[in-house]
Every structure is written in C-alpha cells, then in structure tokens.
PDB file of C-alpha atoms and ligand atoms in Angstrom:
ATOM      1  CA  UNK A   1      10.522 -13.387  34.790  1.00 72.00           C
ATOM      2  CA  UNK A   2       9.009 -13.357  31.302  1.00 84.00           C
ATOM      3  CA  UNK A   3       5.381 -14.359  31.003  1.00 90.00           C
ATOM      4  CA  UNK A   4       4.730 -18.035  30.387  1.00 94.00           C
ATOM      5  CA  UNK A   5       1.987 -19.276  28.130  1.00 96.00           C
ATOM      6  CA  UNK A   6      -0.009 -22.398  27.442  1.00 97.00           C
ATOM      7  CA  UNK A   7      -1.704 -22.929  24.101  1.00 97.00           C
ATOM      8  CA  UNK A   8      -4.342 -25.632  24.166  1.00 97.00           C
ATOM      9  CA  UNK A   9      -5.506 -26.800  20.746  1.00 97.00           C
ATOM     10  CA  UNK A  10      -3.049 -26.508  17.896  1.00 96.00           C
ATOM     11  CA  UNK A  11      -5.363 -25.940  14.947  1.00 95.00           C
ATOM     12  CA  UNK A  12      -4.495 -23.132  12.536  1.00 95.00           C
ATOM     13  CA  UNK A  13      -5.191 -20.443  15.140  1.00 96.00           C
ATOM     14  CA  UNK A  14      -3.528 -22.084  18.138  1.00 96.00           C
ATOM     15  CA  UNK A  15      -0.523 -23.119  16.064  1.00 96.00           C
ATOM     16  CA  UNK A  16       0.064 -19.551  14.859  1.00 95.00           C
ATOM     17  CA  UNK A  17      -0.305 -18.167  18.390  1.00 96.00           C
ATOM     18  CA  UNK A  18       2.225 -20.689  19.729  1.00 95.00           C
ATOM     19  CA  UNK A  19       4.627 -20.195  16.831  1.00 94.00           C
ATOM     20  CA  UNK A  20       4.609 -16.404  17.176  1.00 94.00           C
ATOM     21  CA  UNK A  21       5.141 -16.479  20.944  1.00 94.00           C
ATOM     22  CA  UNK A  22       8.021 -18.934  20.592  1.00 92.00           C
ATOM     23  CA  UNK A  23       9.627 -16.872  17.802  1.00 89.00           C
ATOM     24  CA  UNK A  24       9.464 -13.884  20.146  1.00 90.00           C
ATOM     25  CA  UNK A  25      11.381 -15.906  22.733  1.00 91.00           C
ATOM     26  CA  UNK A  26       8.589 -16.828  25.157  1.00 93.00           C
ATOM     27  CA  UNK A  27       8.089 -20.176  26.849  1.00 93.00           C
ATOM     28  CA  UNK A  28       5.068 -22.014  25.562  1.00 95.00           C
ATOM     29  CA  UNK A  29       3.440 -25.170  26.822  1.00 95.00           C
ATOM     30  CA  UNK A  30       1.691 -26.535  23.714  1.00 96.00           C
ATOM     31  CA  UNK A  31      -1.088 -29.079  24.237  1.00 97.00           C
ATOM     32  CA  UNK A  32      -3.117 -31.107  21.757  1.00 97.00           C
ATOM     33  CA  UNK A  33      -4.609 -34.586  21.751  1.00 96.00           C
ATOM     34  CA  UNK A  34      -3.542 -35.182  18.162  1.00 96.00           C
ATOM     35  CA  UNK A  35      -0.085 -36.741  17.891  1.00 95.00           C
ATOM     36  CA  UNK A  36       0.586 -35.171  14.476  1.00 95.00           C
ATOM     37  CA  UNK A  37      -0.114 -31.684  15.845  1.00 95.00           C
ATOM     38  CA  UNK A  38       2.323 -32.259  18.724  1.00 95.00           C
ATOM     39  CA  UNK A  39       4.923 -33.581  16.327  1.00 93.00           C
ATOM     40  CA  UNK A  40       4.576 -30.438  14.218  1.00 92.00           C
ATOM     41  CA  UNK A  41       5.474 -28.154  17.142  1.00 91.00           C
ATOM     42  CA  UNK A  42       7.828 -30.395  19.095  1.00 88.00           C
ATOM     43  CA  UNK A  43      10.905 -29.059  17.289  1.00 85.00           C
ATOM     44  CA  UNK A  44      10.363 -25.524  18.428  1.00 84.00           C
ATOM     45  CA  UNK A  45       7.880 -25.504  21.341  1.00 85.00           C
ATOM     46  CA  UNK A  46       9.352 -25.275  24.838  1.00 84.00           C
ATOM     47  CA  UNK A  47       7.115 -28.129  26.031  1.00 91.00           C
ATOM     48  CA  UNK A  48       4.778 -30.031  23.712  1.00 94.00           C
ATOM     49  CA  UNK A  49       2.399 -32.475  25.326  1.00 95.00           C
ATOM     50  CA  UNK A  50      -0.056 -34.858  23.755  1.00 96.00           C
ATOM     51  CA  UNK A  51      -3.044 -35.256  26.057  1.00 95.00           C
ATOM     52  CA  UNK A  52      -6.773 -34.815  26.295  1.00 96.00           C
ATOM     53  CA  UNK A  53      -7.059 -31.381  27.843  1.00 96.00           C
ATOM     54  CA  UNK A  54     -10.579 -32.086  29.114  1.00 95.00           C
ATOM     55  CA  UNK A  55      -8.946 -34.504  31.553  1.00 94.00           C
ATOM     56  CA  UNK A  56      -8.216 -32.537  34.711  1.00 94.00           C
ATOM     57  CA  UNK A  57      -5.522 -34.967  35.832  1.00 94.00           C
ATOM     58  CA  UNK A  58      -3.651 -34.509  32.561  1.00 94.00           C
ATOM     59  CA  UNK A  59      -3.695 -30.725  32.910  1.00 94.00           C
ATOM     60  CA  UNK A  60      -2.521 -31.028  36.512  1.00 94.00           C
ATOM     61  CA  UNK A  61       0.290 -33.367  35.478  1.00 93.00           C
ATOM     62  CA  UNK A  62       1.708 -30.818  33.030  1.00 92.00           C
ATOM     63  CA  UNK A  63       1.495 -28.043  35.685  1.00 91.00           C
ATOM     64  CA  UNK A  64      -0.663 -25.820  33.537  1.00 92.00           C
ATOM     65  CA  UNK A  65      -1.517 -23.856  36.667  1.00 92.00           C
ATOM     66  CA  UNK A  66       1.962 -22.308  36.584  1.00 93.00           C
ATOM     67  CA  UNK A  67       1.413 -20.416  33.340  1.00 96.00           C
ATOM     68  CA  UNK A  68       0.470 -16.746  33.334  1.00 96.00           C
ATOM     69  CA  UNK A  69      -1.851 -16.975  30.357  1.00 97.00           C
ATOM     70  CA  UNK A  70      -3.665 -19.914  28.777  1.00 98.00           C
ATOM     71  CA  UNK A  71      -5.017 -19.672  25.240  1.00 98.00           C
ATOM     72  CA  UNK A  72      -7.820 -22.145  24.553  1.00 98.00           C
ATOM     73  CA  UNK A  73      -8.108 -22.571  20.814  1.00 97.00           C
ATOM     74  CA  UNK A  74     -10.671 -25.282  20.244  1.00 96.00           C
ATOM     75  CA  UNK A  75     -13.606 -24.475  18.009  1.00 91.00           C
ATOM     76  CA  UNK A  76     -15.132 -27.575  16.603  1.00 88.00           C
ATOM     77  CA  UNK A  77     -15.748 -29.274  19.921  1.00 92.00           C
ATOM     78  CA  UNK A  78     -17.503 -26.598  21.960  1.00 94.00           C
ATOM     79  CA  UNK A  79     -18.043 -28.973  24.875  1.00 95.00           C
ATOM     80  CA  UNK A  80     -14.307 -29.623  25.105  1.00 96.00           C
ATOM     81  CA  UNK A  81     -13.554 -25.907  24.958  1.00 97.00           C
ATOM     82  CA  UNK A  82     -15.958 -25.233  27.858  1.00 97.00           C
ATOM     83  CA  UNK A  83     -14.690 -28.132  29.954  1.00 96.00           C
ATOM     84  CA  UNK A  84     -11.093 -27.031  29.482  1.00 97.00           C
ATOM     85  CA  UNK A  85     -11.876 -23.426  30.459  1.00 97.00           C
ATOM     86  CA  UNK A  86     -13.683 -24.718  33.543  1.00 96.00           C
ATOM     87  CA  UNK A  87     -10.702 -26.837  34.562  1.00 96.00           C
ATOM     88  CA  UNK A  88      -8.259 -23.992  33.969  1.00 97.00           C
ATOM     89  CA  UNK A  89     -10.339 -21.756  36.213  1.00 96.00           C
ATOM     90  CA  UNK A  90     -10.497 -24.444  38.899  1.00 95.00           C
ATOM     91  CA  UNK A  91      -6.726 -24.817  38.713  1.00 95.00           C
ATOM     92  CA  UNK A  92      -6.393 -21.070  39.268  1.00 95.00           C
ATOM     93  CA  UNK A  93      -5.091 -19.912  35.872  1.00 96.00           C
ATOM     94  CA  UNK A  94      -5.639 -16.158  36.083  1.00 93.00           C
ATOM     95  CA  UNK A  95      -5.677 -15.150  32.438  1.00 97.00           C
ATOM     96  CA  UNK A  96      -7.601 -17.239  29.958  1.00 98.00           C
ATOM     97  CA  UNK A  97      -8.067 -16.208  26.327  1.00 98.00           C
ATOM     98  CA  UNK A  98     -10.552 -18.436  24.582  1.00 98.00           C
ATOM     99  CA  UNK A  99     -11.486 -18.737  20.940  1.00 97.00           C
ATOM    100  CA  UNK A 100     -15.185 -18.854  20.099  1.00 96.00           C
ATOM    101  CA  UNK A 101     -16.728 -20.016  16.850  1.00 93.00           C
ATOM    102  CA  UNK A 102     -20.331 -18.973  17.404  1.00 93.00           C
ATOM    103  CA  UNK A 103     -21.949 -16.132  19.386  1.00 92.00           C
ATOM    104  CA  UNK A 104     -23.462 -18.696  21.803  1.00 94.00           C
ATOM    105  CA  UNK A 105     -20.074 -20.301  22.358  1.00 95.00           C
ATOM    106  CA  UNK A 106     -18.635 -16.839  23.021  1.00 95.00           C
ATOM    107  CA  UNK A 107     -21.431 -15.960  25.416  1.00 96.00           C
ATOM    108  CA  UNK A 108     -20.865 -19.115  27.458  1.00 96.00           C
ATOM    109  CA  UNK A 109     -17.123 -18.448  27.630  1.00 96.00           C
ATOM    110  CA  UNK A 110     -17.718 -14.826  28.658  1.00 96.00           C
ATOM    111  CA  UNK A 111     -20.176 -15.923  31.370  1.00 96.00           C
ATOM    112  CA  UNK A 112     -17.578 -18.354  32.669  1.00 96.00           C
ATOM    113  CA  UNK A 113     -15.341 -15.356  33.267  1.00 95.00           C
ATOM    114  CA  UNK A 114     -12.583 -15.797  30.709  1.00 97.00           C
ATOM    115  CA  UNK A 115     -10.375 -12.744  30.337  1.00 96.00           C
ATOM    116  CA  UNK A 116     -11.147 -12.369  26.651  1.00 96.00           C
ATOM    117  CA  UNK A 117     -13.202 -14.141  24.042  1.00 97.00           C
ATOM    118  CA  UNK A 118     -11.629 -14.106  20.596  1.00 96.00           C
ATOM    119  CA  UNK A 119     -13.536 -14.512  17.355  1.00 95.00           C
ATOM    120  CA  UNK A 120     -10.702 -14.795  14.812  1.00 93.00           C
ATOM    121  CA  UNK A 121     -12.830 -15.391  11.727  1.00 92.00           C
ATOM    122  CA  UNK A 122     -15.372 -12.699  12.552  1.00 91.00           C
ATOM    123  CA  UNK A 123     -12.621 -10.175  13.322  1.00 89.00           C
ATOM    124  CA  UNK A 124     -10.708 -10.961  10.127  1.00 89.00           C
ATOM    125  CA  UNK A 125     -13.966 -10.625   8.148  1.00 91.00           C
ATOM    126  CA  UNK A 126     -14.756  -7.230   9.718  1.00 87.00           C
ATOM    127  CA  UNK A 127     -11.255  -5.987   8.947  1.00 83.00           C
ATOM    128  CA  UNK A 128     -11.535  -7.189   5.359  1.00 87.00           C
ATOM    129  CA  UNK A 129     -14.957  -5.555   4.920  1.00 87.00           C
ATOM    130  CA  UNK A 130     -13.587  -2.222   6.154  1.00 80.00           C
ATOM    131  CA  UNK A 131     -10.747  -2.454   3.665  1.00 79.00           C
ATOM    132  CA  UNK A 132     -13.186  -3.283   0.868  1.00 84.00           C
ATOM    133  CA  UNK A 133     -15.351  -0.249   1.677  1.00 80.00           C
ATOM    134  CA  UNK A 134     -12.355   2.087   1.753  1.00 76.00           C
ATOM    135  CA  UNK A 135      -9.556   0.578  -0.365  1.00 75.00           C
ATOM    136  CA  UNK A 136      -6.997   3.059   0.970  1.00 77.00           C
ATOM    137  CA  UNK A 137      -7.555   1.709   4.479  1.00 81.00           C
ATOM    138  CA  UNK A 138      -4.721  -0.782   4.676  1.00 83.00           C
ATOM    139  CA  UNK A 139      -5.281  -1.968   8.230  1.00 83.00           C
ATOM    140  CA  UNK A 140      -8.099  -1.598  10.672  1.00 82.00           C
ATOM    141  CA  UNK A 141      -8.435  -2.435  14.330  1.00 85.00           C
ATOM    142  CA  UNK A 142     -11.355  -1.560  16.572  1.00 84.00           C
ATOM    143  CA  UNK A 143     -10.054  -0.247  19.909  1.00 88.00           C
ATOM    144  CA  UNK A 144     -13.402   0.287  21.638  1.00 87.00           C
ATOM    145  CA  UNK A 145     -16.972   0.650  20.448  1.00 88.00           C
ATOM    146  CA  UNK A 146     -16.856   3.398  17.809  1.00 90.00           C
ATOM    147  CA  UNK A 147     -13.102   4.030  18.057  1.00 93.00           C
ATOM    148  CA  UNK A 148     -10.490   2.530  15.789  1.00 91.00           C
ATOM    149  CA  UNK A 149      -6.940   2.622  14.652  1.00 93.00           C
ATOM    150  CA  UNK A 150      -6.334   2.557  10.894  1.00 91.00           C
ATOM    151  CA  UNK A 151      -3.518   2.677   8.435  1.00 92.00           C
ATOM    152  CA  UNK A 152      -4.226   4.767   5.366  1.00 92.00           C
ATOM    153  CA  UNK A 153      -2.143   5.977   2.485  1.00 91.00           C
ATOM    154  CA  UNK A 154      -1.575   9.727   2.722  1.00 93.00           C
ATOM    155  CA  UNK A 155      -4.382  11.426   0.764  1.00 92.00           C
ATOM    156  CA  UNK A 156      -3.130  13.275  -2.331  1.00 91.00           C
ATOM    157  CA  UNK A 157      -4.111  16.692  -0.992  1.00 92.00           C
ATOM    158  CA  UNK A 158      -1.688  16.340   1.938  1.00 94.00           C
ATOM    159  CA  UNK A 159       1.314  15.243  -0.099  1.00 94.00           C
ATOM    160  CA  UNK A 160       4.189  17.714   0.145  1.00 95.00           C
ATOM    161  CA  UNK A 161       2.726  19.426   3.213  1.00 94.00           C
ATOM    162  CA  UNK A 162       4.083  19.397   6.751  1.00 94.00           C
ATOM    163  CA  UNK A 163       1.824  17.473   9.132  1.00 93.00           C
ATOM    164  CA  UNK A 164       0.912  20.781  10.805  1.00 93.00           C
ATOM    165  CA  UNK A 165      -0.598  22.186   7.572  1.00 92.00           C
ATOM    166  CA  UNK A 166      -2.631  19.048   6.897  1.00 90.00           C
ATOM    167  CA  UNK A 167      -4.701  20.094   9.946  1.00 91.00           C
ATOM    168  CA  UNK A 168      -5.825  16.519  10.502  1.00 93.00           C
ATOM    169  CA  UNK A 169      -6.449  16.948  14.203  1.00 92.00           C
ATOM    170  CA  UNK A 170      -8.361  20.236  13.937  1.00 92.00           C
ATOM    171  CA  UNK A 171     -10.405  19.305  10.847  1.00 92.00           C
ATOM    172  CA  UNK A 172     -11.092  15.647  11.575  1.00 92.00           C
ATOM    173  CA  UNK A 173     -10.400  15.170  15.288  1.00 94.00           C
ATOM    174  CA  UNK A 174      -7.932  12.440  14.363  1.00 95.00           C
ATOM    175  CA  UNK A 175      -4.453  11.840  15.746  1.00 94.00           C
ATOM    176  CA  UNK A 176      -1.608  10.686  13.528  1.00 95.00           C
ATOM    177  CA  UNK A 177       0.375   8.367  15.782  1.00 94.00           C
ATOM    178  CA  UNK A 178       2.951   7.132  13.273  1.00 95.00           C
ATOM    179  CA  UNK A 179       4.092   7.458   9.678  1.00 95.00           C
ATOM    180  CA  UNK A 180       5.446   4.539   7.674  1.00 95.00           C
ATOM    181  CA  UNK A 181       7.648   5.215   4.679  1.00 94.00           C
ATOM    182  CA  UNK A 182       9.512   2.988   2.256  1.00 91.00           C
ATOM    183  CA  UNK A 183      13.080   4.165   1.738  1.00 90.00           C
ATOM    184  CA  UNK A 184      16.084   2.860  -0.147  1.00 90.00           C
ATOM    185  CA  UNK A 185      18.949   2.318   2.289  1.00 87.00           C
ATOM    186  CA  UNK A 186      22.371   0.805   2.332  1.00 87.00           C
ATOM    187  CA  UNK A 187      22.069  -2.306   4.527  1.00 85.00           C
ATOM    188  CA  UNK A 188      25.273  -4.325   5.094  1.00 85.00           C
ATOM    189  CA  UNK A 189      26.708  -2.969   1.825  1.00 87.00           C
ATOM    190  CA  UNK A 190      23.571  -3.604  -0.209  1.00 87.00           C
ATOM    191  CA  UNK A 191      20.914  -1.153  -1.339  1.00 90.00           C
ATOM    192  CA  UNK A 192      17.573  -2.314  -0.015  1.00 89.00           C
ATOM    193  CA  UNK A 193      14.038  -1.020  -0.040  1.00 88.00           C
ATOM    194  CA  UNK A 194      13.045  -1.008   3.615  1.00 90.00           C
ATOM    195  CA  UNK A 195      10.105   0.279   5.618  1.00 90.00           C
ATOM    196  CA  UNK A 196      10.849   2.968   8.192  1.00 92.00           C
ATOM    197  CA  UNK A 197       8.446   3.752  10.972  1.00 92.00           C
ATOM    198  CA  UNK A 198       8.340   7.219  12.482  1.00 94.00           C
ATOM    199  CA  UNK A 199       6.510   6.610  15.748  1.00 92.00           C
ATOM    200  CA  UNK A 200       6.883  10.178  16.944  1.00 92.00           C
ATOM    201  CA  UNK A 201       5.770  12.315  14.020  1.00 93.00           C
ATOM    202  CA  UNK A 202       6.608  15.987  14.315  1.00 92.00           C
ATOM    203  CA  UNK A 203       4.394  18.868  13.142  1.00 91.00           C
ATOM    204  CA  UNK A 204       7.163  19.834  10.719  1.00 93.00           C
ATOM    205  CA  UNK A 205       7.463  16.374   9.110  1.00 92.00           C
ATOM    206  CA  UNK A 206       6.609  16.608   5.399  1.00 94.00           C
ATOM    207  CA  UNK A 207       4.132  14.027   4.153  1.00 95.00           C
ATOM    208  CA  UNK A 208       5.292  12.237   1.031  1.00 94.00           C
ATOM    209  CA  UNK A 209       3.482  10.338  -1.697  1.00 93.00           C
ATOM    210  CA  UNK A 210       3.205   6.673  -0.702  1.00 91.00           C
ATOM    211  CA  UNK A 211       3.525   7.386   3.028  1.00 94.00           C
ATOM    212  CA  UNK A 212       1.200   5.408   5.253  1.00 94.00           C
ATOM    213  CA  UNK A 213      -0.304   7.199   8.252  1.00 94.00           C
ATOM    214  CA  UNK A 214      -1.310   5.282  11.368  1.00 94.00           C
ATOM    215  CA  UNK A 215      -4.313   7.200  12.685  1.00 95.00           C
ATOM    216  CA  UNK A 216      -6.578   6.862  15.679  1.00 95.00           C
ATOM    217  CA  UNK A 217      -9.997   8.361  16.304  1.00 95.00           C
ATOM    218  CA  UNK A 218     -13.754   8.005  16.073  1.00 95.00           C
ATOM    219  CA  UNK A 219     -14.901   5.744  13.261  1.00 90.00           C
ATOM    220  CA  UNK A 220     -17.076   8.406  11.608  1.00 92.00           C
ATOM    221  CA  UNK A 221     -14.122  10.812  11.556  1.00 93.00           C
ATOM    222  CA  UNK A 222     -11.797   8.124  10.217  1.00 91.00           C
ATOM    223  CA  UNK A 223     -14.366   7.403   7.474  1.00 87.00           C
ATOM    224  CA  UNK A 224     -14.406  11.064   6.431  1.00 88.00           C
ATOM    225  CA  UNK A 225     -10.612  11.157   6.209  1.00 89.00           C
ATOM    226  CA  UNK A 226     -10.234   7.835   4.414  1.00 83.00           C
ATOM    227  CA  UNK A 227     -12.713   8.935   1.731  1.00 80.00           C
ATOM    228  CA  UNK A 228     -10.418  11.790   0.697  1.00 80.00           C
ATOM    229  CA  UNK A 229      -8.412   9.506  -1.563  1.00 65.00           C
TER     230      UNK A 229
HETATM  231  P1  LIG B 301      -8.624 -23.794  13.511  1.00 70.86           P
HETATM  232  O1  LIG B 301      -9.763 -23.115  12.830  1.00 70.86           O
HETATM  233  O2  LIG B 301      -7.823 -22.890  14.384  1.00 70.86           O
HETATM  234  O3  LIG B 301      -7.770 -24.625  12.624  1.00 70.86           O
HETATM  235  P2  LIG B 301     -10.683 -25.253  14.849  1.00 70.86           P
HETATM  236  O4  LIG B 301     -11.461 -24.124  15.399  1.00 70.86           O
HETATM  237  O5  LIG B 301     -11.277 -26.004  13.716  1.00 70.86           O
HETATM  238  O6  LIG B 301      -9.220 -24.819  14.499  1.00 70.86           O
HETATM  239  P3  LIG B 301     -10.549 -27.642  16.254  1.00 70.86           P
HETATM  240  O7  LIG B 301     -10.311 -28.367  14.982  1.00 70.86           O
HETATM  241  O8  LIG B 301     -11.785 -27.843  16.983  1.00 70.86           O
HETATM  242  O9  LIG B 301     -10.366 -26.117  16.050  1.00 70.86           O
HETATM  243  O10 LIG B 301      -9.380 -27.953  17.253  1.00 70.86           O
HETATM  244  C1  LIG B 301      -8.156 -27.335  17.255  1.00 70.86           C
HETATM  245  C2  LIG B 301      -7.162 -28.302  17.825  1.00 70.86           C
HETATM  246  O11 LIG B 301      -7.556 -28.694  19.138  1.00 70.86           O
HETATM  247  C3  LIG B 301      -7.007 -29.570  17.007  1.00 70.86           C
HETATM  248  O12 LIG B 301      -5.644 -29.708  16.678  1.00 70.86           O
HETATM  249  C4  LIG B 301      -7.485 -30.680  17.940  1.00 70.86           C
HETATM  250  O13 LIG B 301      -6.688 -31.848  17.814  1.00 70.86           O
HETATM  251  C5  LIG B 301      -7.290 -30.066  19.316  1.00 70.86           C
HETATM  252  N1  LIG B 301      -8.215 -30.599  20.317  1.00 70.86           N
HETATM  253  C6  LIG B 301      -9.556 -30.805  20.200  1.00 70.86           C
HETATM  254  N2  LIG B 301     -10.065 -31.321  21.328  1.00 70.86           N
HETATM  255  C7  LIG B 301      -9.022 -31.445  22.198  1.00 70.86           C
HETATM  256  C8  LIG B 301      -8.892 -31.933  23.538  1.00 70.86           C
HETATM  257  N3  LIG B 301      -9.937 -32.387  24.226  1.00 70.86           N
HETATM  258  N4  LIG B 301      -7.671 -31.920  24.102  1.00 70.86           N
HETATM  259  C9  LIG B 301      -6.590 -31.467  23.440  1.00 70.86           C
HETATM  260  N5  LIG B 301      -6.646 -30.992  22.180  1.00 70.86           N
HETATM  261  C10 LIG B 301      -7.843 -30.987  21.563  1.00 70.86           C
END
C-alpha cells in the first residue's frame, strides 16, 4: 500500500508539502486549527480536519497513528510544535519530519528523536547564496557534510566534446549523473520547446551549448568546476 501522510500545520510550508503529495496521488491527512486553512485544502486533501493538534484526544480521534509519516510544520508556536511531536511519538508514529525556525527549536526536536529536522528558510538561503557565488550553478543540494549535487551549465571549454574528452571525473573527481537539454519536438502535432533529461549519460555523448549537467562530488571540486564558466 502507498505511504500515507499527515501534515500538521498548513502555513506556507505545510500547505505546499500537502499539495505536492496530493498532486502525486498520495493520501494526506491535513490538520490545522484555523478554519480558513482547512477550507483552503478541503477541496483536494484526502482528509482535512480542523482541530488543535496539541490536544492528544483530537489526534487520537483522527487516527493519526495510522500514518506512515507525519510532517509537523508549525514555526511560530514552538511550544505547540514540541507538544505535537511528543504526542505523535507517544501514539507510535514512526517517521516524524518537523520544521524548525531557530537552532534551539531544531535542537529540541532532534533531541526528541524526530526522524528529520527541516529548516526551510535556512536551506533556501544557503542554496541561494551558492547560486549567487557561482551564477552558473543553477541548483544546489548538500548531500552530506562537504558533498553536494549541483546543476551547472556546461562550461564553454567542454562544448562540442564527448563527455569522455571533457575528463571531468579524472580532472575534478566529479561524476556527471545526468544531462538536461532543451530540444524542439513535435508534441501532439505542435512544435514545442521541451526539456529532455538524459539520466544515463554515455562517454560518447556530445556536450552542447546550453546543456545543463547534474554533477555530484566534493564541494571544493564542484567549486573548481563551476568557476570554469
Ligand atoms: P509558514 O512559514 O510555513 O507559513 P509558520 O512557520 O509561520 O508557517 P505558523 O504560522 O506557526 O507557521 O503555523 C503554521 C500553521 O499551523 C498555521 O496555519 C496555524 O494555524 C497552524 N497551527 C498552529 N498551531 C496549531 C495547533 N496547535 N494545532 C493545529 N494547527 C496549528
């Protein structure tokens, strides 16, 4: 059976999490104590419940214990966020992802044993800063301390060369895991500019101007490559 989710707190973050999961076809129990927030999701959420999630009886009544993953997305009221996580743990919810707004909030959540603490604003800021430092870095995601995955436009010196001759792995210790390319294609009788993703790039694939490489490696190596321009 597909994984079932609960999203508690439908602010901007929680709402987007719930919306994306639902669009992907998953069942989502959406909870908020604000009637307007429940109204906003009730058309598309599988179950939308208005209740105070710090109230253990309310969480029991909506059978939150049956979900596989609960996302707690409450920032402003740190006390509520902690109480809710505590209740979810008591009810036996195995996977809890909780949003934190300050390092202290995050530390408390981590000490309570949540599966993952998420800092959406901090993470978005870090990604933006990396893109500002290296404008040809289009996307950035830290995988582990010191290791990242990035999307960069193919540096000019590699254009027209097969991947093998770019020597990216031998020179930089970086793996190219995919290549994105915009192509004009006939789609349902209409010419359209679409993005194609080659997730299994071959050594013989020729890099073209405008291609975007998805690369993975050590941050210092990625920095050297992304500075090529
Ligand atoms: P965002 O930045 O994602 O918009 P936020 O971090 O500012 O949100 P809050 O405004 O604290 O988060 O809360 C997010 C949502 O959680 C709000 O819609 C709020 O109504 C709801 N919420 C707050 N406390 C509770 C509670 N005890 N029970 C249920 N929902 C709650």
